[in-house]
Amino acid sequence: EDQVTQSPEALRLQEGESSSLNCSYTVSGLRGLFWYRQDPGKGPEFLFTLYSAGEEKEKERLKATLTKKESFLHITAPKPEDSATYLCAVQANDYKLSFGAGTTVTVRA
Amino acid sequence: DTGVSQDPRHKITKRGQNVTFRCDPISEHNRLYWYRQTLGQGPEFLTYFQNEAQLEKSRLLSDRFSAERPKGSFSTLEIQRTEQGDSAMYLCASSGTGAPWREETQYFGPGTRLLVL
């Protein structure tokens, strides 16, 4: 069974204090690794898809990287509006996503 | 493109009642998914459709849950004889445009929050 573990569970940052979130996964035949952002009471919002080890993608202050066992989401110089729960999910040989529990990021001004 | 929509956004019901949720996917998408999310957890897969065919159901989906997608467009998720443990956010997502397999990003709706008293 696919397993996704995210750490830390919660992260409190000062505005401008860069940090990284970790997503470790165990899956048979990774087709894609997905990062989503989720605000309280809302559905997940798509950020990135990574398909193979070594791949990197960037969007504003976020950068996602992928190895054979884990993915990192780097937040550079975060702002309060980056406060959210960040979810990692893997897609294997079928179409369903298996999610981790998420990392809740709080950025203080 | 108006995104994935879900109705209702909130539902409060009493234990033992039946409830039905609706999901309208992005219009050109042919795959539709249902997930359930409880507080502090990531979404958990329930079932998915390709067009009108239900292709996979989670082992966690009890007999009280049923989903349909009658014409390959919108979908409904019904929970019969609700229990307090059914309280959760029910999320719908859609994907697929006929493009190569790699283009299978799932886009989520806002969710329906169910509270069973």
mmCIF file of C-alpha atoms in Angstrom:
data_model
loop_
_atom_site.group_PDB
_atom_site.id
_atom_site.type_symbol
_atom_site.label_atom_id
_atom_site.label_comp_id
_atom_site.label_asym_id
_atom_site.label_seq_id
_atom_site.Cartn_x
_atom_site.Cartn_y
_atom_site.Cartn_z
ATOM 1 C CA GLU A 1 0.000 0.000 0.000
ATOM 2 C CA ASP A 2 1.210 3.482 -0.868
ATOM 3 C CA GLN A 3 2.461 5.487 2.110
ATOM 4 C CA VAL A 4 3.124 9.208 2.363
ATOM 5 C CA THR A 5 4.615 10.853 5.450
ATOM 6 C CA GLN A 6 4.960 14.592 5.814
ATOM 7 C CA SER A 7 7.121 16.454 8.309
ATOM 8 C CA PRO A 8 7.007 18.517 10.322
ATOM 9 C CA GLU A 9 3.309 18.505 11.240
ATOM 10 C CA ALA A 10 3.414 22.237 11.906
ATOM 11 C CA LEU A 11 5.875 25.002 11.100
ATOM 12 C CA ARG A 12 5.874 28.522 12.480
ATOM 13 C CA LEU A 13 7.999 31.009 10.552
ATOM 14 C CA GLN A 14 8.804 34.649 10.800
ATOM 15 C CA GLU A 15 8.162 36.614 7.618
ATOM 16 C CA GLY A 16 11.255 36.263 5.430
ATOM 17 C CA GLU A 17 12.516 33.132 7.235
ATOM 18 C CA SER A 18 13.039 30.458 4.578
ATOM 19 C CA SER A 19 12.379 26.795 5.364
ATOM 20 C CA SER A 20 11.628 23.397 3.831
ATOM 21 C CA LEU A 21 8.844 20.838 4.154
ATOM 22 C CA ASN A 22 9.503 17.146 3.675
ATOM 23 C CA CYS A 23 7.382 14.459 2.017
ATOM 24 C CA SER A 24 8.653 10.868 2.241
ATOM 25 C CA TYR A 25 6.878 8.248 0.172
ATOM 26 C CA THR A 26 6.719 4.529 -0.478
ATOM 27 C CA VAL A 27 4.920 3.577 -3.668
ATOM 28 C CA SER A 28 5.085 0.862 -6.296
ATOM 29 C CA GLY A 29 5.653 2.585 -9.574
ATOM 30 C CA LEU A 30 5.454 6.321 -8.983
ATOM 31 C CA ARG A 31 3.578 8.051 -11.796
ATOM 32 C CA GLY A 32 3.563 11.496 -10.192
ATOM 33 C CA LEU A 33 4.038 13.377 -6.940
ATOM 34 C CA PHE A 34 1.708 16.293 -6.331
ATOM 35 C CA TRP A 35 1.823 19.290 -3.997
ATOM 36 C CA TYR A 36 -1.347 21.096 -3.020
ATOM 37 C CA ARG A 37 -2.068 24.066 -0.791
ATOM 38 C CA GLN A 38 -5.188 24.028 1.392
ATOM 39 C CA ASP A 39 -6.662 26.988 3.245
ATOM 40 C CA PRO A 40 -9.013 26.346 6.201
ATOM 41 C CA GLY A 41 -12.464 25.218 5.103
ATOM 42 C CA LYS A 42 -11.516 25.046 1.426
ATOM 43 C CA GLY A 43 -10.561 22.381 -1.072
ATOM 44 C CA PRO A 44 -6.924 21.686 -1.989
ATOM 45 C CA GLU A 45 -5.423 24.017 -4.586
ATOM 46 C CA PHE A 46 -2.961 22.481 -7.056
ATOM 47 C CA LEU A 47 0.627 23.722 -6.926
ATOM 48 C CA PHE A 48 3.022 21.291 -8.660
ATOM 49 C CA THR A 49 3.413 17.881 -10.258
ATOM 50 C CA LEU A 50 6.807 16.149 -10.285
ATOM 51 C CA TYR A 51 7.338 13.003 -12.347
ATOM 52 C CA SER A 52 10.945 11.877 -12.016
ATOM 53 C CA ALA A 53 13.882 12.108 -9.621
ATOM 54 C CA GLY A 54 15.890 15.264 -10.100
ATOM 55 C CA GLU A 55 12.956 17.272 -11.347
ATOM 56 C CA GLU A 56 12.369 20.738 -9.873
ATOM 57 C CA LYS A 57 9.515 23.212 -10.286
ATOM 58 C CA GLU A 58 9.088 26.767 -9.030
ATOM 59 C CA LYS A 59 6.200 29.122 -8.480
ATOM 60 C CA GLU A 60 6.750 32.480 -6.833
ATOM 61 C CA ARG A 61 8.308 31.755 -3.407
ATOM 62 C CA LEU A 62 7.798 27.982 -3.659
ATOM 63 C CA LYS A 63 10.145 25.404 -5.133
ATOM 64 C CA ALA A 64 9.481 21.669 -5.212
ATOM 65 C CA THR A 65 12.132 19.001 -5.716
ATOM 66 C CA LEU A 66 11.948 15.215 -6.053
ATOM 67 C CA THR A 67 14.267 12.301 -5.253
ATOM 68 C CA LYS A 68 13.529 8.570 -5.405
ATOM 69 C CA LYS A 69 12.308 8.530 -1.807
ATOM 70 C CA GLU A 70 11.191 12.029 -0.928
ATOM 71 C CA SER A 71 10.161 15.462 -2.068
ATOM 72 C CA PHE A 72 10.866 18.840 -0.566
ATOM 73 C CA LEU A 73 8.851 22.014 -0.765
ATOM 74 C CA HIS A 74 11.111 24.994 -0.161
ATOM 75 C CA ILE A 75 9.533 28.285 0.880
ATOM 76 C CA THR A 76 11.838 31.227 0.254
ATOM 77 C CA ALA A 77 11.283 34.502 2.156
ATOM 78 C CA PRO A 78 7.694 33.586 3.077
ATOM 79 C CA LYS A 79 4.944 36.132 3.553
ATOM 80 C CA PRO A 80 1.886 35.865 5.824
ATOM 81 C CA GLU A 81 -0.246 34.959 2.799
ATOM 82 C CA ASP A 82 1.809 31.752 2.451
ATOM 83 C CA SER A 83 0.176 30.506 5.663
ATOM 84 C CA ALA A 84 -1.738 27.326 4.791
ATOM 85 C CA THR A 85 -1.605 23.555 5.026
ATOM 86 C CA TYR A 86 0.603 22.030 2.346
ATOM 87 C CA LEU A 87 -0.379 18.544 1.200
ATOM 88 C CA CYS A 88 1.755 16.031 -0.649
ATOM 89 C CA ALA A 89 0.207 13.178 -2.638
ATOM 90 C CA VAL A 90 1.463 10.323 -4.814
ATOM 91 C CA GLN A 91 -0.137 8.697 -7.811
ATOM 92 C CA ALA A 92 0.861 5.141 -8.646
ATOM 93 C CA ASN A 93 -0.417 2.706 -11.239
ATOM 94 C CA ASP A 94 -4.012 3.868 -10.982
ATOM 95 C CA TYR A 95 -5.452 7.349 -10.953
ATOM 96 C CA LYS A 96 -6.209 7.824 -7.267
ATOM 97 C CA LEU A 97 -4.074 10.059 -5.064
ATOM 98 C CA SER A 98 -2.673 8.940 -1.709
ATOM 99 C CA PHE A 99 -2.131 11.929 0.548
ATOM 100 C CA GLY A 100 0.028 12.670 3.534
ATOM 101 C CA ALA A 101 -1.459 14.371 6.587
ATOM 102 C CA GLY A 102 -0.028 17.740 5.599
ATOM 103 C CA THR A 103 2.216 20.401 7.102
ATOM 104 C CA THR A 104 0.508 23.469 8.527
ATOM 105 C CA VAL A 105 2.626 26.553 7.929
ATOM 106 C CA THR A 106 2.054 29.774 9.857
ATOM 107 C CA VAL A 107 3.997 32.863 8.805
ATOM 108 C CA ARG A 108 4.043 35.759 11.255
ATOM 109 C CA ALA A 109 4.533 39.344 10.093
ATOM 110 C CA ASP B 1 -13.648 27.326 -16.961
ATOM 111 C CA THR B 2 -15.524 27.728 -13.695
ATOM 112 C CA GLY B 3 -13.724 24.966 -11.823
ATOM 113 C CA VAL B 4 -15.201 22.097 -9.842
ATOM 114 C CA SER B 5 -18.351 22.980 -7.908
ATOM 115 C CA GLN B 6 -20.026 21.134 -5.044
ATOM 116 C CA ASP B 7 -23.418 21.467 -3.445
ATOM 117 C CA PRO B 8 -24.297 21.926 -0.650
ATOM 118 C CA ARG B 9 -21.258 23.483 0.993
ATOM 119 C CA HIS B 10 -22.475 22.536 4.458
ATOM 120 C CA LYS B 11 -24.887 19.894 5.696
ATOM 121 C CA ILE B 12 -26.053 19.162 9.225
ATOM 122 C CA THR B 13 -28.106 16.028 9.704
ATOM 123 C CA LYS B 14 -29.259 13.719 12.435
ATOM 124 C CA ARG B 15 -27.894 10.235 12.859
ATOM 125 C CA GLY B 16 -29.813 7.746 10.752
ATOM 126 C CA GLN B 17 -30.844 10.207 8.041
ATOM 127 C CA ASN B 18 -29.789 9.916 4.397
ATOM 128 C CA VAL B 19 -27.822 12.680 2.698
ATOM 129 C CA THR B 20 -26.859 13.318 -0.924
ATOM 130 C CA PHE B 21 -24.092 15.548 -2.258
ATOM 131 C CA ARG B 22 -23.595 16.784 -5.791
ATOM 132 C CA CYS B 23 -20.387 17.490 -7.723
ATOM 133 C CA ASP B 24 -20.080 19.271 -11.078
ATOM 134 C CA PRO B 25 -16.622 18.697 -12.591
ATOM 135 C CA ILE B 26 -14.676 20.905 -14.984
ATOM 136 C CA SER B 27 -16.652 20.543 -18.197
ATOM 137 C CA GLU B 28 -14.045 18.882 -20.418
ATOM 138 C CA HIS B 29 -12.821 16.435 -17.752
ATOM 139 C CA ASN B 30 -13.844 12.797 -18.066
ATOM 140 C CA ARG B 31 -12.561 11.513 -14.700
ATOM 141 C CA LEU B 32 -14.242 12.360 -11.423
ATOM 142 C CA TYR B 33 -13.096 11.429 -7.916
ATOM 143 C CA TRP B 34 -14.569 11.512 -4.422
ATOM 144 C CA TYR B 35 -12.391 11.890 -1.328
ATOM 145 C CA ARG B 36 -13.144 12.278 2.370
ATOM 146 C CA GLN B 37 -11.089 14.438 4.721
ATOM 147 C CA THR B 38 -11.255 14.517 8.516
ATOM 148 C CA LEU B 39 -9.676 17.161 10.719
ATOM 149 C CA GLY B 40 -5.893 17.078 10.702
ATOM 150 C CA GLN B 41 -5.681 14.449 7.972
ATOM 151 C CA GLY B 42 -5.125 14.477 4.256
ATOM 152 C CA PRO B 43 -7.918 13.551 1.848
ATOM 153 C CA GLU B 44 -8.693 9.843 1.636
ATOM 154 C CA PHE B 45 -9.777 8.251 -1.647
ATOM 155 C CA LEU B 46 -13.333 6.902 -1.828
ATOM 156 C CA THR B 47 -14.146 6.197 -5.478
ATOM 157 C CA TYR B 48 -13.629 7.365 -9.030
ATOM 158 C CA PHE B 49 -15.424 7.435 -12.382
ATOM 159 C CA GLN B 50 -14.235 7.531 -15.937
ATOM 160 C CA ASN B 51 -17.150 8.988 -17.841
ATOM 161 C CA GLU B 52 -20.192 7.181 -16.381
ATOM 162 C CA ALA B 53 -18.322 4.028 -15.319
ATOM 163 C CA GLN B 54 -17.334 3.622 -11.678
ATOM 164 C CA LEU B 55 -13.885 2.054 -11.993
ATOM 165 C CA GLU B 56 -12.613 1.823 -8.429
ATOM 166 C CA LYS B 57 -14.012 1.904 -4.916
ATOM 167 C CA SER B 58 -12.007 2.068 -1.717
ATOM 168 C CA ARG B 59 -12.285 -0.875 0.662
ATOM 169 C CA LEU B 60 -13.079 1.761 3.255
ATOM 170 C CA LEU B 61 -16.304 2.634 1.464
ATOM 171 C CA SER B 62 -19.076 0.885 3.367
ATOM 172 C CA ASP B 63 -22.320 -0.376 1.830
ATOM 173 C CA ARG B 64 -24.041 2.746 3.127
ATOM 174 C CA PHE B 65 -22.161 4.842 0.568
ATOM 175 C CA SER B 66 -23.135 4.921 -3.087
ATOM 176 C CA ALA B 67 -21.990 7.149 -5.910
ATOM 177 C CA GLU B 68 -23.336 7.682 -9.399
ATOM 178 C CA ARG B 69 -22.406 9.617 -12.497
ATOM 179 C CA PRO B 70 -25.382 8.887 -14.721
ATOM 180 C CA LYS B 71 -24.468 10.749 -17.908
ATOM 181 C CA GLY B 72 -20.761 11.159 -17.425
ATOM 182 C CA SER B 73 -21.192 14.736 -16.272
ATOM 183 C CA PHE B 74 -22.160 15.562 -12.666
ATOM 184 C CA SER B 75 -21.926 13.008 -9.877
ATOM 185 C CA THR B 76 -23.814 12.356 -6.661
ATOM 186 C CA LEU B 77 -22.590 10.741 -3.458
ATOM 187 C CA GLU B 78 -25.255 9.362 -1.145
ATOM 188 C CA ILE B 79 -24.757 8.257 2.435
ATOM 189 C CA GLN B 80 -27.568 6.189 3.901
ATOM 190 C CA ARG B 81 -28.279 5.851 7.627
ATOM 191 C CA THR B 82 -25.624 8.369 8.559
ATOM 192 C CA GLU B 83 -23.451 7.807 11.614
ATOM 193 C CA GLN B 84 -21.475 10.309 13.667
ATOM 194 C CA GLY B 85 -18.291 8.858 12.235
ATOM 195 C CA ASP B 86 -19.375 10.051 8.789
ATOM 196 C CA SER B 87 -18.785 13.657 9.859
ATOM 197 C CA ALA B 88 -16.074 14.971 7.534
ATOM 198 C CA MET B 89 -15.358 17.144 4.526
ATOM 199 C CA TYR B 90 -16.337 15.381 1.289
ATOM 200 C CA LEU B 91 -14.214 16.538 -1.622
ATOM 201 C CA CYS B 92 -14.753 16.060 -5.317
ATOM 202 C CA ALA B 93 -12.014 16.360 -7.930
ATOM 203 C CA SER B 94 -11.835 16.012 -11.691
ATOM 204 C CA SER B 95 -9.103 15.357 -14.226
ATOM 205 C CA GLY B 96 -8.402 14.176 -17.729
ATOM 206 C CA THR B 97 -8.703 15.907 -21.043
ATOM 207 C CA GLY B 98 -7.679 13.053 -23.321
ATOM 208 C CA ALA B 99 -4.100 14.338 -23.226
ATOM 209 C CA PRO B 100 -1.192 11.991 -22.460
ATOM 210 C CA TRP B 101 -1.293 10.165 -19.110
ATOM 211 C CA ARG B 102 1.112 12.613 -17.517
ATOM 212 C CA GLU B 103 -1.489 15.357 -17.700
ATOM 213 C CA GLU B 104 -3.573 13.824 -14.907
ATOM 214 C CA THR B 105 -3.631 16.676 -12.442
ATOM 215 C CA GLN B 106 -6.710 16.494 -10.216
ATOM 216 C CA TYR B 107 -8.496 19.770 -9.502
ATOM 217 C CA PHE B 108 -10.570 19.896 -6.358
ATOM 218 C CA GLY B 109 -13.853 21.535 -5.526
ATOM 219 C CA PRO B 110 -14.541 23.497 -2.333
ATOM 220 C CA GLY B 111 -15.945 20.461 -0.536
ATOM 221 C CA THR B 112 -19.123 19.673 1.374
ATOM 222 C CA ARG B 113 -18.749 19.703 5.139
ATOM 223 C CA LEU B 114 -21.017 17.144 6.791
ATOM 224 C CA LEU B 115 -21.879 17.166 10.474
ATOM 225 C CA VAL B 116 -23.882 14.245 11.839
ATOM 226 C CA LEU B 117 -25.502 14.925 15.201
#
